[in-house]
XYZ file of C-alpha atoms in Angstrom:
654
model
C 63.804 -124.232 304.874
C 67.000 -125.667 303.644
C 69.255 -123.313 301.800
C 71.589 -125.021 299.431
C 74.021 -123.915 296.708
C 72.320 -123.225 293.406
C 75.646 -123.061 291.505
C 76.033 -125.500 288.670
C 79.221 -127.161 287.533
C 81.445 -124.992 285.341
C 80.801 -127.104 282.272
C 77.057 -126.765 282.780
C 77.057 -122.936 283.306
C 74.487 -121.083 281.204
C 75.919 -118.329 278.962
C 75.339 -114.691 279.983
C 74.885 -111.683 277.631
C 78.614 -110.783 277.863
C 79.583 -114.377 277.257
C 77.435 -114.429 274.143
C 79.169 -111.299 272.773
C 82.575 -112.811 273.433
C 81.528 -116.052 271.773
C 80.245 -114.140 268.734
C 83.551 -112.226 268.458
C 85.547 -115.445 268.704
C 83.434 -117.077 266.036
C 83.803 -114.016 263.757
C 87.587 -114.038 264.286
C 87.689 -117.714 263.385
C 85.713 -117.017 260.219
C 88.050 -114.163 259.256
C 91.146 -116.284 259.930
C 89.705 -119.058 257.817
C 88.825 -116.505 255.110
C 92.377 -115.127 255.257
C 93.803 -118.637 254.845
C 91.504 -119.227 251.875
C 92.602 -115.900 250.334
C 96.266 -116.799 250.656
C 95.799 -120.230 249.132
C 93.161 -119.252 246.573
C 93.385 -115.568 245.489
C 90.326 -115.921 243.245
C 88.061 -116.820 246.162
C 85.289 -114.229 246.751
C 85.944 -112.102 249.853
C 83.021 -111.407 252.183
C 84.473 -108.999 254.783
C 83.861 -105.271 254.160
C 87.482 -104.567 255.133
C 88.725 -105.834 251.755
C 86.967 -102.911 250.006
C 89.597 -100.514 251.338
C 92.777 -102.434 250.486
C 94.615 -103.528 247.350
C 96.509 -106.834 247.453
C 100.271 -107.125 246.958
C 101.473 -110.544 245.778
C 104.947 -111.950 246.388
C 105.851 -115.038 244.342
C 102.182 -115.549 243.573
C 101.148 -115.432 247.249
C 99.145 -112.567 248.758
C 101.477 -111.146 251.414
C 100.554 -107.457 251.864
C 97.500 -105.222 251.776
C 97.874 -101.546 250.656
C 95.351 -99.054 252.000
C 93.712 -97.292 249.042
C 93.368 -94.099 251.116
C 96.783 -93.516 252.716
C 98.857 -96.155 250.810
C 100.089 -97.751 254.041
C 100.968 -101.478 253.763
C 99.734 -104.042 256.289
C 100.497 -107.764 256.523
C 98.220 -110.318 254.894
C 99.241 -113.629 256.456
C 96.834 -116.500 257.059
C 96.760 -116.048 260.858
C 96.307 -112.250 260.813
C 92.598 -112.124 260.066
C 91.030 -108.791 259.065
C 90.697 -107.152 262.468
C 93.926 -105.179 261.998
C 92.619 -104.005 258.622
C 89.394 -102.756 260.192
C 91.312 -101.062 262.999
C 93.474 -99.251 260.479
C 90.501 -98.095 258.410
C 88.804 -96.742 261.539
C 91.721 -94.346 262.231
C 92.989 -93.828 258.676
C 93.655 -90.125 258.056
C 93.575 -90.507 254.299
C 90.017 -91.706 253.939
C 87.426 -89.308 252.572
C 84.502 -89.647 254.954
C 81.200 -90.045 253.139
C 79.010 -90.609 256.176
C 75.451 -89.594 255.247
C 75.154 -87.933 258.652
C 77.828 -85.363 257.660
C 76.111 -84.271 254.472
C 74.504 -80.877 254.881
C 72.644 -78.792 252.331
C 74.206 -75.345 252.127
C 73.416 -72.229 250.113
C 76.350 -71.382 247.874
C 77.696 -67.970 246.889
C 75.762 -66.038 244.269
C 76.794 -66.873 240.727
C 77.099 -64.596 237.709
C 73.376 -64.728 237.032
C 72.695 -63.450 240.576
C 71.174 -66.724 241.792
C 72.352 -68.872 244.693
C 72.093 -72.654 244.488
C 71.833 -75.368 247.117
C 74.689 -77.858 247.208
C 75.785 -80.874 249.243
C 78.500 -80.338 251.841
C 80.681 -82.955 253.494
C 83.619 -82.400 255.830
C 87.053 -82.892 254.252
C 90.065 -82.016 256.409
C 92.365 -81.568 253.376
C 90.061 -78.952 251.857
C 89.906 -77.104 255.189
C 93.696 -77.012 255.487
C 94.133 -75.872 251.886
C 91.625 -73.032 252.271
C 93.200 -71.973 255.569
C 96.638 -71.702 253.926
C 95.201 -69.692 251.011
C 93.433 -67.315 253.407
C 96.736 -66.587 255.162
C 98.506 -66.068 251.817
C 95.946 -63.733 250.224
C 95.350 -61.446 253.192
C 98.823 -61.474 254.788
C 97.560 -62.944 258.040
C 100.391 -64.002 260.383
C 101.176 -67.708 260.517
C 100.628 -67.507 264.273
C 96.905 -66.850 263.725
C 96.346 -70.623 263.968
C 97.523 -70.446 267.601
C 95.352 -67.476 268.585
C 92.704 -68.349 271.161
C 89.956 -66.343 269.449
C 90.631 -67.892 266.039
C 90.649 -71.429 267.435
C 87.370 -70.869 269.289
C 85.772 -69.391 266.187
C 86.821 -72.356 264.005
C 85.625 -74.779 266.673
C 82.215 -73.110 266.662
C 82.036 -73.380 262.866
C 83.299 -76.949 262.509
C 84.081 -78.958 265.655
C 85.496 -81.798 263.513
C 88.349 -79.636 262.217
C 91.445 -79.582 264.386
C 93.347 -76.351 263.663
C 96.905 -77.278 262.612
C 100.028 -75.730 264.116
C 101.941 -72.965 262.330
C 104.622 -75.343 261.002
C 101.945 -77.493 259.377
C 100.397 -74.401 257.770
C 103.830 -73.315 256.561
C 104.268 -76.729 254.936
C 100.877 -76.350 253.222
C 101.926 -72.909 251.881
C 105.162 -74.359 250.490
C 103.147 -77.121 248.836
C 100.743 -74.610 247.237
C 103.649 -72.632 245.769
C 105.414 -75.690 244.391
C 102.285 -77.275 242.901
C 101.257 -74.066 241.139
C 104.649 -73.361 239.578
C 105.037 -76.956 238.403
C 101.529 -76.858 236.911
C 102.285 -73.616 235.051
C 105.511 -74.944 233.551
C 103.984 -78.320 232.634
C 101.088 -76.669 230.779
C 103.329 -74.126 229.035
C 105.066 -75.383 225.894
C 106.517 -72.038 224.775
C 109.676 -70.314 225.911
C 109.797 -68.222 229.068
C 111.008 -64.629 229.263
C 112.297 -63.383 232.602
C 112.594 -60.082 234.451
C 114.538 -59.649 237.668
C 115.431 -56.989 240.219
C 116.840 -56.666 243.749
C 115.209 -55.301 246.900
C 116.628 -54.778 250.402
C 114.284 -55.170 253.359
C 114.670 -52.288 255.800
C 113.324 -54.437 258.650
C 115.457 -57.515 258.050
C 118.442 -55.829 256.386
C 118.406 -58.641 253.833
C 118.635 -58.487 250.062
C 115.962 -60.325 248.049
C 115.946 -61.151 244.354
C 112.622 -61.277 242.504
C 112.421 -63.337 239.306
C 109.229 -63.039 237.252
C 108.259 -65.259 234.330
C 106.444 -64.021 231.206
C 104.865 -66.261 228.585
C 101.824 -66.607 226.355
C 99.658 -69.565 227.362
C 97.733 -71.993 225.163
C 94.797 -69.585 225.078
C 97.028 -66.797 223.758
C 96.832 -64.747 226.929
C 99.919 -63.072 228.329
C 100.814 -64.449 231.749
C 103.369 -63.231 234.295
C 104.118 -65.050 237.516
C 106.586 -64.501 240.347
C 108.694 -67.625 240.044
C 111.154 -66.923 242.869
C 111.643 -64.428 245.649
C 114.897 -65.509 247.230
C 117.368 -64.144 249.751
C 120.813 -63.423 248.325
C 123.482 -62.848 251.007
C 125.788 -59.854 250.655
C 127.871 -58.844 248.816
C 125.612 -58.732 245.753
C 128.311 -59.349 243.185
C 127.746 -60.593 239.658
C 128.996 -64.049 240.713
C 126.554 -64.293 243.633
C 123.548 -63.026 241.675
C 124.199 -65.146 238.567
C 124.667 -68.244 240.741
C 121.374 -67.575 242.545
C 119.598 -67.196 239.188
C 121.137 -70.356 237.781
C 120.112 -72.386 240.819
C 116.561 -71.127 240.341
C 116.563 -72.094 236.633
C 117.779 -75.604 237.454
C 115.343 -76.038 240.355
C 112.360 -75.560 238.039
C 114.055 -77.113 234.962
C 113.618 -74.062 232.731
C 117.282 -73.543 231.806
C 116.565 -74.891 228.305
C 113.285 -72.949 227.836
C 114.485 -69.365 228.283
C 114.116 -66.627 225.684
C 115.359 -63.376 227.262
C 116.284 -61.824 230.593
C 115.324 -58.172 231.205
C 117.402 -56.269 233.760
C 118.133 -52.672 234.735
C 121.056 -50.920 233.109
C 124.186 -51.204 235.240
C 127.612 -52.798 234.917
C 126.788 -55.543 237.452
C 123.816 -56.688 235.385
C 125.952 -56.719 232.230
C 128.379 -59.023 234.041
C 125.477 -61.244 235.162
C 124.388 -61.710 231.544
C 127.932 -62.684 230.497
C 128.206 -65.254 233.289
C 124.785 -66.766 232.554
C 125.586 -67.080 228.850
C 128.808 -68.835 229.839
C 126.852 -71.326 231.983
C 123.681 -71.914 229.935
C 123.692 -74.103 226.841
C 123.635 -71.434 224.142
C 122.162 -73.839 221.580
C 118.975 -73.939 223.679
C 118.590 -70.132 223.520
C 117.000 -68.090 220.736
C 119.616 -67.301 218.082
C 122.242 -68.875 220.371
C 121.721 -66.196 222.985
C 122.309 -63.137 220.783
C 119.086 -61.495 222.022
C 119.175 -62.988 225.533
C 119.954 -59.625 227.168
C 116.986 -57.229 227.050
C 117.525 -53.806 228.609
C 114.796 -52.218 230.724
C 113.330 -49.530 228.466
C 111.537 -47.773 231.324
C 114.889 -47.303 233.031
C 116.487 -46.125 229.785
C 113.810 -43.456 229.298
C 114.290 -42.308 232.870
C 118.043 -41.929 232.256
C 117.365 -40.002 229.040
C 114.970 -37.607 230.782
C 117.360 -37.120 233.708
C 120.184 -36.204 231.321
C 117.931 -33.765 229.475
C 116.665 -32.208 232.675
C 120.215 -31.575 233.909
C 120.648 -29.230 230.923
C 117.466 -27.203 231.489
C 117.505 -27.212 235.302
C 118.704 -23.612 235.534
C 116.117 -22.365 233.046
C 113.214 -23.616 235.194
C 114.864 -23.374 238.608
C 112.316 -20.923 240.012
C 109.452 -23.218 239.004
C 111.038 -26.084 240.936
C 111.800 -23.858 243.910
C 108.203 -22.629 243.964
C 106.901 -26.193 244.113
C 109.391 -27.050 246.867
C 108.475 -23.993 248.923
C 104.726 -24.476 248.807
C 104.985 -28.148 249.825
C 107.516 -27.634 252.625
C 105.146 -27.568 255.652
C 101.553 -28.315 256.600
C 100.778 -24.631 257.290
C 102.091 -23.520 253.885
C 100.223 -26.360 252.146
C 97.036 -25.252 253.905
C 97.474 -21.667 252.605
C 98.244 -22.984 249.132
C 95.068 -25.063 249.031
C 93.008 -22.121 250.233
C 94.224 -19.876 247.405
C 93.854 -22.747 244.904
C 90.164 -23.072 245.802
C 89.719 -19.323 245.476
C 90.952 -19.365 241.885
C 89.039 -22.596 241.118
C 92.037 -24.950 240.671
C 91.994 -28.590 241.766
C 94.662 -29.012 244.448
C 94.714 -32.833 244.542
C 97.278 -33.268 241.761
C 100.484 -35.338 242.147
C 104.042 -33.960 241.840
C 105.828 -37.314 241.527
C 107.752 -36.801 238.248
C 109.480 -34.001 236.360
C 106.735 -33.857 233.754
C 103.935 -33.899 236.335
C 105.741 -31.263 238.424
C 105.903 -28.885 235.450
C 102.404 -29.748 234.231
C 100.790 -29.125 237.625
C 102.875 -26.021 238.311
C 101.616 -24.499 235.063
C 98.033 -25.098 236.210
C 98.861 -23.323 239.491
C 100.498 -20.327 237.805
C 97.809 -17.914 238.995
C 97.926 -19.397 242.518
C 101.679 -18.750 242.716
C 101.180 -15.158 241.558
C 98.585 -14.442 244.281
C 100.594 -16.142 247.003
C 103.656 -14.033 246.199
C 101.688 -10.958 247.301
C 100.772 -12.494 250.657
C 103.930 -14.315 251.735
C 107.048 -12.131 251.907
C 109.238 -15.234 252.336
C 108.205 -16.515 248.912
C 110.887 -14.905 246.709
C 111.236 -17.398 243.854
C 108.210 -16.492 241.739
C 109.044 -17.483 238.102
C 109.168 -14.731 235.483
C 106.997 -14.855 232.370
C 109.941 -16.140 230.310
C 110.509 -18.913 232.824
C 106.841 -19.879 232.659
C 107.072 -19.997 228.850
C 110.208 -22.159 229.054
C 108.484 -24.491 231.520
C 105.519 -24.768 229.152
C 107.811 -25.568 226.205
C 109.772 -28.219 228.128
C 106.564 -29.749 229.518
C 105.186 -30.128 226.006
C 108.359 -31.944 224.930
C 108.431 -34.274 227.929
C 104.783 -35.279 227.543
C 105.688 -37.949 224.971
C 108.294 -39.490 227.299
C 105.842 -39.457 230.188
C 103.155 -41.246 228.145
C 105.602 -43.858 226.873
C 106.945 -44.455 230.386
C 103.396 -44.927 231.685
C 102.808 -47.546 229.015
C 106.126 -49.270 229.688
C 105.292 -49.371 233.386
C 102.117 -51.389 232.857
C 102.351 -55.104 233.617
C 99.192 -56.016 231.648
C 100.044 -54.570 228.237
C 100.069 -57.488 225.837
C 103.245 -57.878 223.819
C 106.634 -56.408 222.900
C 105.535 -55.499 219.358
C 103.449 -52.506 220.496
C 106.498 -50.671 221.863
C 108.560 -50.460 218.659
C 106.629 -47.525 217.115
C 106.694 -45.683 220.448
C 110.482 -45.917 220.677
C 110.848 -44.844 217.040
C 108.510 -41.901 217.622
C 110.664 -40.824 220.560
C 113.808 -40.831 218.446
C 112.141 -38.867 215.653
C 111.008 -36.293 218.210
C 114.538 -35.932 219.588
C 115.893 -35.473 216.063
C 113.377 -32.693 215.402
C 114.118 -30.980 218.749
C 117.848 -31.048 218.010
C 117.310 -28.462 215.222
C 115.034 -26.218 217.319
C 115.528 -22.432 217.298
C 115.415 -22.487 221.096
C 118.987 -23.097 222.257
C 117.872 -24.593 225.578
C 115.592 -27.125 223.852
C 118.279 -27.816 221.268
C 120.872 -28.483 223.949
C 118.448 -30.684 225.907
C 117.603 -32.757 222.808
C 121.275 -33.218 221.914
C 122.087 -34.563 225.380
C 119.058 -36.870 225.381
C 119.842 -38.123 221.882
C 123.362 -39.129 222.943
C 121.962 -41.251 225.765
C 119.278 -42.681 223.460
C 121.851 -43.838 220.886
C 123.826 -45.585 223.616
C 121.009 -48.067 224.193
C 119.121 -48.044 220.876
C 121.248 -50.695 219.158
C 120.843 -53.009 222.165
C 117.035 -52.980 222.297
C 115.780 -52.330 218.783
C 116.545 -55.794 217.341
C 114.084 -57.595 219.617
C 111.339 -55.028 219.041
C 112.005 -54.975 215.294
C 111.571 -58.751 215.084
C 108.403 -58.522 217.197
C 106.866 -55.922 214.886
C 107.630 -58.093 211.834
C 105.807 -60.994 213.512
C 102.746 -58.793 213.989
C 100.438 -59.657 211.032
C 99.156 -56.081 211.119
C 102.528 -54.642 210.105
C 105.056 -57.319 208.996
C 107.870 -55.267 207.403
C 105.690 -52.270 206.615
C 106.448 -50.326 209.785
C 110.166 -51.054 209.419
C 110.020 -49.675 205.880
C 108.255 -46.575 207.206
C 110.442 -45.692 210.190
C 113.960 -46.731 209.180
C 114.350 -44.280 206.267
C 113.396 -41.490 208.657
C 115.796 -42.736 211.319
C 118.789 -43.878 209.253
C 118.543 -41.963 205.985
C 120.888 -43.511 203.383
C 121.744 -46.392 205.718
C 118.115 -47.469 206.013
C 118.365 -50.288 203.451
C 121.217 -52.056 205.255
C 119.371 -51.742 208.586
C 116.183 -53.182 207.069
C 118.166 -56.084 205.603
C 119.723 -56.725 209.011
C 116.278 -57.057 210.619
C 115.075 -59.240 207.765
C 118.104 -61.517 208.158
C 117.413 -61.923 211.875
C 113.792 -62.856 211.163
C 114.887 -65.303 208.463
C 117.431 -66.904 210.793
C 114.810 -67.161 213.512
C 112.373 -68.723 211.050
C 114.925 -71.386 210.057
C 115.673 -72.125 213.708
C 112.012 -72.743 214.514
C 111.482 -74.630 211.281
C 114.066 -77.206 212.348
C 112.678 -77.368 215.873
C 109.053 -77.895 214.833
C 109.567 -79.779 211.596
C 107.728 -82.813 212.907
C 104.491 -80.926 213.444
C 101.690 -81.253 210.900
C 99.963 -78.251 209.388
C 96.580 -79.677 210.308
C 97.471 -79.803 213.991
C 98.565 -76.149 213.905
C 95.215 -75.230 212.376
C 93.227 -77.158 214.965
C 95.199 -75.524 217.757
C 94.748 -71.992 216.519
C 91.206 -71.967 215.107
C 89.696 -71.338 218.530
C 92.432 -69.055 219.853
C 91.946 -65.291 219.817
C 94.823 -62.960 220.512
C 93.581 -60.362 222.987
C 94.670 -56.914 223.945
C 96.689 -55.740 220.939
C 94.493 -52.729 220.309
C 94.908 -49.370 221.981
C 92.237 -47.039 223.253
C 94.440 -43.979 222.759
C 93.833 -41.556 219.914
C 96.088 -41.915 216.900
C 99.432 -40.149 217.065
C 101.198 -38.262 214.272
C 103.249 -41.249 213.136
C 100.120 -43.446 212.871
C 98.338 -40.943 210.618
C 101.472 -40.469 208.498
C 101.956 -44.243 208.250
C 98.362 -44.833 207.079
C 98.807 -42.112 204.485
C 101.950 -43.842 203.195
C 100.149 -47.205 202.876
C 97.294 -45.625 200.916
C 99.795 -44.289 198.370
C 102.091 -47.323 198.089
C 100.410 -50.668 197.464
C 103.751 -52.341 196.843
C 104.194 -52.793 200.605
C 101.155 -55.071 200.774
C 103.358 -58.083 199.904
C 106.827 -57.897 201.406
C 109.970 -59.692 200.298
C 109.945 -61.696 203.505
C 106.344 -62.807 202.863
C 107.337 -64.059 199.413
C 110.198 -66.009 200.960
C 108.018 -67.616 203.616
C 105.205 -68.376 201.182
C 107.500 -70.790 199.317
C 107.203 -73.245 202.215
C 103.662 -74.085 201.176
C 101.692 -73.501 204.364
C 99.907 -70.746 206.245
C 102.754 -68.542 207.477
C 100.757 -66.517 209.966
C 99.266 -69.671 211.496
C 102.751 -71.166 211.740
C 104.173 -68.137 213.548
C 101.163 -67.958 215.830
C 101.456 -71.582 216.912
C 105.235 -71.648 217.192
C 107.829 -68.918 217.189
C 105.846 -65.724 217.598
C 104.746 -66.646 221.122
C 108.339 -66.579 222.306
C 109.147 -63.173 220.787
C 105.857 -61.428 221.506
C 105.967 -62.365 225.205
C 109.321 -60.635 225.786
C 108.930 -57.801 228.340
C 110.936 -54.676 227.609
C 110.939 -53.365 231.172
C 111.586 -54.884 234.586
C 108.525 -53.182 236.092
C 106.839 -56.540 236.754
C 109.653 -57.527 239.118
C 109.893 -54.047 240.647
C 106.159 -54.047 241.416
C 106.744 -57.179 243.486
C 108.499 -55.060 246.083
C 105.359 -53.057 246.811
C 103.861 -56.365 247.998
C 106.970 -57.472 249.885
C 106.677 -54.593 252.354
C 103.546 -56.268 253.755
C 105.411 -59.548 254.244
C 108.483 -58.234 256.051
C 107.055 -55.726 258.519
C 108.573 -54.916 261.910
C 106.226 -57.491 263.443
C 107.175 -60.178 260.905
C 110.886 -59.562 260.454
C 111.730 -62.952 261.983
C 110.166 -64.890 259.120
C 112.654 -67.080 257.297
C 113.582 -66.111 253.748
C 112.025 -69.278 252.306
C 108.727 -68.467 254.028
C 108.729 -64.909 252.680
C 109.427 -66.260 249.188
C 106.614 -68.810 249.342
C 104.130 -66.162 250.538
C 105.187 -63.744 247.771
C 104.966 -66.258 244.923
C 101.691 -67.817 246.059
C 99.949 -64.497 246.694
C 100.762 -63.158 243.224
C 98.839 -65.876 241.384
C 96.069 -66.368 243.978
C 95.164 -62.691 243.664
C 95.103 -62.977 239.889
C 92.504 -65.716 240.219
C 90.370 -63.283 242.228
C 90.487 -60.486 239.640
C 87.406 -61.715 237.796
C 85.412 -62.071 241.028
C 85.871 -58.575 242.482
C 83.092 -56.714 240.652
C 80.232 -57.600 242.992
C 82.347 -57.899 246.142
C 83.155 -55.382 248.914
C 86.167 -53.100 248.594
C 88.233 -55.170 251.037
C 87.537 -58.410 249.123
C 91.221 -59.118 248.354
C 92.916 -56.558 250.609
C 95.580 -57.441 253.148
C 95.078 -57.455 256.903
C 96.731 -53.997 257.057
C 93.731 -52.446 255.247
C 90.839 -51.313 257.389
C 88.290 -48.487 257.484
C 84.779 -47.727 258.634
C 82.124 -47.886 255.936
C 78.611 -46.483 255.861
């Protein structure tokens, strides 16, 4: 049998399966090239390729030259000989596209809602959402940035979502910086009112660096008081007035709030006084309230502490044995154990705190019987107070109770507005005046010393609080008319007129600023707004009862002279103040506690294990955590105890 070559000439070769695929690709490329040429010459021609759905055209001199990806905004060429293959290739690897593949949609059971029910929802993988949630998790719980490089964490994430590639720590740091910046910009864009500031310094024991905290305070469009950590920045030593004022000014300019400031609340020291002077010399005073005359607000909590310290220095000898008794019975674990044993025997709770002068005296008085019994057992305990010393301690404790309660209220960061503090300060001064004529020489001497310190700061702080109380529709000028005669006597009228003049000047300033606004728009804005939190759950004090009694006897105070003046403008005065000027005054904080409380959080950021974090990273973590945790406040009720705790918190639970 003859074997002969079955091969056919090359031109007559039959196409194979691979040849057919190649031919199909070549034909498709030719079609796309022809389509591209048609597009360039006739932009109105209908496009058939699916690639065009993901690109926007860019025309140059009427000719389509570029294609912009609608997902990542990258530009690719659009010439007649390019075809659409490069567009398809780009779409296949585009990182900006939001994948909507039906195969990645999974039905998941969501978290329980307020009504206790859980609902099914559609889930699709989105890398941007994963990265954002990862950054927020690190911020809220103080996880180290290096957690993204831990083997166990990476394996756990891979088991949850294999499509998510865990980013490196620098990428996470960039996401944290972005979260901080976006939130602060959003807050300032939505806020149309002025911003009050508090600030304080803190030195990290682990880094040996000084940090400045700047906190913003304002009333938002829903008439809720907000406070946010705007900056937590490293200030190199020495911390002079020049260095600190420059750091503050750079912060104001960075966030463009230098023309929106109302006041700055600082502690009482000469350096802070110099800072205020330098800032007023740099800021445009015409942009400040009353040209900056009330820009400096002293920290009232610090003032009260100074007043109490001065008073205590006078009475220290009179209650020395009480203090020594407390010191002795808290000096060692063995002595504390004996103290608690005797406390239980006499039925006294031994879990009280001793962290202030008032609390030390108050608790010591409760333990009076315990001290007496212990003196019979322990021969080394030789400082048992006499009965006269116990009586003196009781008298002093009663006097200091008012200052303790006011300080507690000043130290709160959630109390609504500056107007509530005016009557408390006035009540303190009236109490000091009454103590200064006491028959007890020790109390009289203590009150005199405290009154001297009080007067030093009273004229600095009372103007802001006086204006705030006038802007409170509940009081207007009534409370001024009640307190000032008691405080100033014959000079009361001139002091009342001074406050009234400040309010009038402030009114004229805001009238010019908001003259273009229509009364109807104010009404629409305010009809649905409710001012929250002005009430107090405390029982009425002596001044409140006396004040109500005065109002019941004198109806002439129902319509004040200032009200008559404002009523001549022909619109709703209270609505006008609510929608304009009163926000700026009422939001003014009268203590720097909000900034000081920041430092209790900062200890978790700059631990011995994290002392190599850069200052900008520490600042971003501080600022972001403050507002992220506020968002969680309304969600904590039905959650476990550790819901928003840091990584340092841990305990076994039953």
